[in-house]
mmCIF file of C-alpha atoms in Angstrom:
data_model
loop_
_atom_site.group_PDB
_atom_site.id
_atom_site.type_symbol
_atom_site.label_atom_id
_atom_site.label_comp_id
_atom_site.label_asym_id
_atom_site.label_seq_id
_atom_site.Cartn_x
_atom_site.Cartn_y
_atom_site.Cartn_z
ATOM 1 C CA MET X 28 15.362 -20.189 -50.896
ATOM 2 C CA GLY X 29 16.174 -23.982 -50.460
ATOM 3 C CA TYR X 30 14.718 -26.304 -47.647
ATOM 4 C CA ASN X 31 17.685 -26.442 -45.590
ATOM 5 C CA LYS X 32 18.037 -22.968 -45.485
ATOM 6 C CA ILE X 33 14.236 -22.420 -44.580
ATOM 7 C CA GLN X 34 14.802 -24.880 -41.750
ATOM 8 C CA GLN X 35 18.059 -22.991 -40.602
ATOM 9 C CA GLU X 36 16.077 -19.997 -40.395
ATOM 10 C CA LEU X 37 12.788 -21.701 -38.760
ATOM 11 C CA ASN X 38 15.149 -23.273 -35.734
ATOM 12 C CA ARG X 39 16.282 -19.757 -35.231
ATOM 13 C CA LEU X 40 13.367 -18.534 -33.980
ATOM 14 C CA SER X 41 11.308 -18.860 -30.501
ATOM 15 C CA ILE X 42 8.236 -19.646 -30.410
ATOM 16 C CA GLY X 43 6.392 -16.691 -29.841
ATOM 17 C CA GLU X 44 7.957 -15.348 -33.110
ATOM 18 C CA MET X 45 6.584 -18.434 -35.466
ATOM 19 C CA CYS X 46 3.477 -17.699 -34.021
ATOM 20 C CA ILE X 47 3.386 -13.824 -34.970
ATOM 21 C CA LEU X 48 4.567 -14.772 -38.486
ATOM 22 C CA SER X 49 2.043 -17.096 -38.724
ATOM 23 C CA GLY X 50 -0.586 -14.839 -37.293
ATOM 24 C CA VAL X 51 -1.266 -17.903 -34.564
ATOM 25 C CA GLU X 52 -2.533 -16.135 -30.794
ATOM 26 C CA MET X 53 -0.507 -17.929 -27.978
ATOM 27 C CA ASP X 54 -1.597 -17.835 -24.302
ATOM 28 C CA LYS X 55 0.149 -17.135 -22.061
ATOM 29 C CA GLU X 56 1.022 -20.876 -20.639
ATOM 30 C CA GLU X 57 2.407 -21.194 -23.553
ATOM 31 C CA SER X 58 4.719 -17.665 -24.623
ATOM 32 C CA SER X 59 6.028 -18.515 -20.633
ATOM 33 C CA VAL X 60 7.471 -22.109 -21.731
ATOM 34 C CA GLU X 61 9.205 -20.324 -24.620
ATOM 35 C CA SER X 62 12.615 -21.300 -23.227
ATOM 36 C CA LYS X 63 13.565 -24.584 -22.000
ATOM 37 C CA GLU X 64 15.722 -25.275 -19.040
ATOM 38 C CA CYS X 65 18.943 -27.643 -20.682
ATOM 39 C CA CYS X 66 20.672 -27.587 -17.316
ATOM 40 C CA THR X 67 19.848 -28.204 -13.543
ATOM 41 C CA ARG X 68 21.768 -25.386 -11.523
ATOM 42 C CA SER X 69 24.455 -28.384 -10.706
ATOM 43 C CA GLU X 70 24.896 -28.448 -14.415
ATOM 44 C CA LEU X 71 25.705 -24.538 -14.626
ATOM 45 C CA VAL X 72 27.615 -23.549 -11.353
ATOM 46 C CA SER X 73 30.803 -24.392 -9.964
ATOM 47 C CA GLU X 74 31.914 -25.357 -6.563
ATOM 48 C CA ASP X 75 32.994 -21.534 -6.615
ATOM 49 C CA GLY X 76 29.566 -20.543 -8.028
ATOM 50 C CA LYS X 77 31.111 -18.923 -11.191
ATOM 51 C CA ASN X 78 29.473 -20.445 -14.327
ATOM 52 C CA LEU X 79 30.770 -23.832 -15.916
ATOM 53 C CA LYS X 80 29.571 -23.523 -19.240
ATOM 54 C CA SER X 81 29.817 -20.745 -22.115
ATOM 55 C CA VAL X 82 26.945 -18.419 -21.670
ATOM 56 C CA LEU X 83 25.342 -18.205 -25.333
ATOM 57 C CA CYS X 84 22.009 -15.996 -27.434
ATOM 58 C CA GLN X 85 18.507 -18.222 -27.184
ATOM 59 C CA ARG X 86 18.534 -16.881 -30.599
ATOM 60 C CA CYS X 87 21.540 -16.911 -33.110
ATOM 61 C CA GLY X 88 24.063 -18.829 -30.270
ATOM 62 C CA SER X 89 26.311 -15.704 -30.152
ATOM 63 C CA LYS X 90 28.661 -16.317 -27.323
ATOM 64 C CA VAL X 91 27.636 -13.787 -24.137
ATOM 65 C CA LEU X 92 30.434 -14.717 -21.775
ATOM 66 C CA CYS X 93 33.021 -17.514 -21.114
ATOM 67 C CA PRO X 94 32.779 -20.107 -18.798
ATOM 68 C CA GLY X 95 34.016 -18.990 -15.258
ATOM 69 C CA MET X 96 33.652 -15.462 -15.811
ATOM 70 C CA ALA X 97 30.159 -14.840 -13.848
ATOM 71 C CA VAL X 98 29.137 -15.555 -10.413
ATOM 72 C CA TYR X 99 25.931 -16.639 -10.131
ATOM 73 C CA SER X 100 23.842 -14.697 -7.947
ATOM 74 C CA GLU X 101 19.766 -14.271 -6.922
ATOM 75 C CA LYS X 102 17.774 -11.346 -6.963
ATOM 76 C CA GLU X 103 14.402 -10.842 -8.054
ATOM 77 C CA LEU X 104 14.461 -8.297 -11.496
ATOM 78 C CA PHE X 105 12.039 -7.506 -13.725
ATOM 79 C CA LEU X 106 12.654 -7.990 -17.144
ATOM 80 C CA PRO X 107 10.116 -7.021 -20.469
ATOM 81 C CA PRO X 108 8.934 -9.890 -22.425
ATOM 82 C CA MET X 109 11.999 -11.193 -25.280
ATOM 83 C CA ARG X 110 11.814 -9.106 -28.164
ATOM 84 C CA ASN X 111 13.973 -8.004 -31.346
ATOM 85 C CA LYS X 112 14.908 -4.279 -31.290
ATOM 86 C CA LYS X 113 12.963 -3.107 -34.158
ATOM 87 C CA ALA X 114 9.705 -5.443 -32.791
ATOM 88 C CA PRO X 115 6.844 -3.200 -31.749
ATOM 89 C CA SER X 116 6.365 -2.640 -28.276
ATOM 90 C CA LEU X 117 4.138 -4.837 -26.249
ATOM 91 C CA THR X 118 1.718 -3.845 -23.426
ATOM 92 C CA GLU X 119 3.028 -1.480 -20.374
ATOM 93 C CA GLY X 120 4.276 -3.617 -17.599
ATOM 94 C CA SER X 121 3.848 -6.840 -19.210
ATOM 95 C CA GLY X 122 7.469 -9.143 -18.419
ATOM 96 C CA ASP X 123 8.849 -11.662 -16.023
ATOM 97 C CA ASN X 124 10.190 -11.727 -12.655
ATOM 98 C CA LEU X 125 13.427 -13.159 -12.829
ATOM 99 C CA SER X 126 15.382 -14.329 -10.074
ATOM 100 C CA ALA X 127 18.082 -16.435 -11.104
ATOM 101 C CA HIS X 128 21.145 -14.421 -12.869
ATOM 102 C CA TRP X 129 25.018 -14.430 -14.299
ATOM 103 C CA LEU X 130 26.601 -11.302 -12.129
ATOM 104 C CA VAL X 131 29.408 -9.608 -13.942
ATOM 105 C CA ASP X 132 31.152 -6.724 -12.328
ATOM 106 C CA ASP X 133 32.467 -5.132 -15.825
ATOM 107 C CA MET X 134 30.876 -4.290 -18.827
ATOM 108 C CA TYR X 135 34.407 -5.672 -20.673
ATOM 109 C CA THR X 136 34.118 -9.015 -19.124
ATOM 110 C CA PHE X 137 31.119 -9.681 -21.991
ATOM 111 C CA GLU X 138 32.090 -11.170 -25.138
ATOM 112 C CA ASN X 139 29.395 -10.255 -27.127
ATOM 113 C CA VAL X 140 26.099 -7.859 -25.787
ATOM 114 C CA GLY X 141 24.640 -4.525 -26.658
ATOM 115 C CA PHE X 142 22.724 -2.030 -24.332
ATOM 116 C CA THR X 143 19.580 -0.417 -24.568
ATOM 117 C CA ASN X 144 19.189 3.598 -24.424
ATOM 118 C CA ASP X 145 18.618 4.385 -20.788
ATOM 119 C CA VAL X 146 14.699 3.179 -19.429
ATOM 120 C CA GLY X 147 14.681 5.634 -16.503
ATOM 121 C CA ARG X 148 17.707 4.899 -14.679
ATOM 122 C CA ILE X 149 18.382 0.914 -16.295
ATOM 123 C CA LYS X 150 19.491 -0.597 -19.145
ATOM 124 C CA TYR X 151 18.791 -3.356 -20.631
ATOM 125 C CA LEU X 152 21.306 -5.743 -21.903
ATOM 126 C CA ILE X 153 20.505 -7.509 -25.574
ATOM 127 C CA CYS X 154 22.541 -10.233 -27.870
ATOM 128 C CA ALA X 155 24.816 -7.559 -30.115
ATOM 129 C CA ASP X 156 24.941 -9.715 -32.719
ATOM 130 C CA CYS X 157 20.882 -10.595 -33.593
ATOM 131 C CA GLU X 158 19.654 -7.668 -31.287
ATOM 132 C CA ILE X 159 17.097 -10.233 -29.247
ATOM 133 C CA GLY X 160 16.765 -9.200 -25.671
ATOM 134 C CA PRO X 161 16.380 -8.208 -22.882
ATOM 135 C CA ILE X 162 18.789 -11.032 -21.762
ATOM 136 C CA GLY X 163 19.682 -9.186 -19.019
ATOM 137 C CA TRP X 164 19.701 -5.721 -16.800
ATOM 138 C CA HIS X 165 22.133 -2.499 -15.209
ATOM 139 C CA CYS X 166 21.108 -0.461 -13.205
ATOM 140 C CA LEU X 167 23.385 3.047 -13.625
ATOM 141 C CA ASP X 168 23.214 3.822 -10.220
ATOM 142 C CA ASP X 169 25.684 0.335 -9.893
ATOM 143 C CA LYS X 170 28.508 1.009 -12.081
ATOM 144 C CA LYS X 171 29.643 -2.618 -10.629
ATOM 145 C CA SER X 172 26.671 -5.061 -11.475
ATOM 146 C CA TYR X 173 25.309 -6.400 -14.500
ATOM 147 C CA TYR X 174 22.784 -9.209 -14.630
ATOM 148 C CA VAL X 175 22.371 -12.011 -16.880
ATOM 149 C CA ALA X 176 18.921 -13.854 -16.660
ATOM 150 C CA VAL X 177 19.866 -17.682 -16.663
ATOM 151 C CA GLU X 178 16.443 -18.353 -18.394
ATOM 152 C CA ARG X 179 17.090 -15.992 -21.429
ATOM 153 C CA VAL X 180 20.349 -17.255 -22.019
ATOM 154 C CA ASP X 181 21.277 -21.097 -23.317
ATOM 155 C CA HIS X 182 24.378 -22.916 -22.117
ATOM 156 C CA ALA X 183 27.080 -24.704 -23.739
#
């Protein structure tokens, strides 16, 4: 594999994934700083509360939502830590309480998203291409609410 190809693959990995591959342990502060905030709220949210930019997978860049298709919502939700579907499960109860989300009322609004199997009354949203997630949350009791965590996606 050439140097450029290796560099591209490394660029796709999160800090946490690189540490796992190299055997380096991260402390809690390092793992929570993994995703950098690229934009301010005013750069992301239009006057009518919709997303100004495309919503993309942080890992592979796949488009999750087109501009103007989701509404900014503040609702505290717990999401397990980001990982690939094939990665081993982490300890029970680990994860993040996140409050900034993109709210979508129809699953067909998404460009590219996958859903996990039911976890109680919840389905988690993942990238359909690289299967990293969860990037969001859907409660089976509410057929019209799909939340994508702003911190777990990129915007362009």
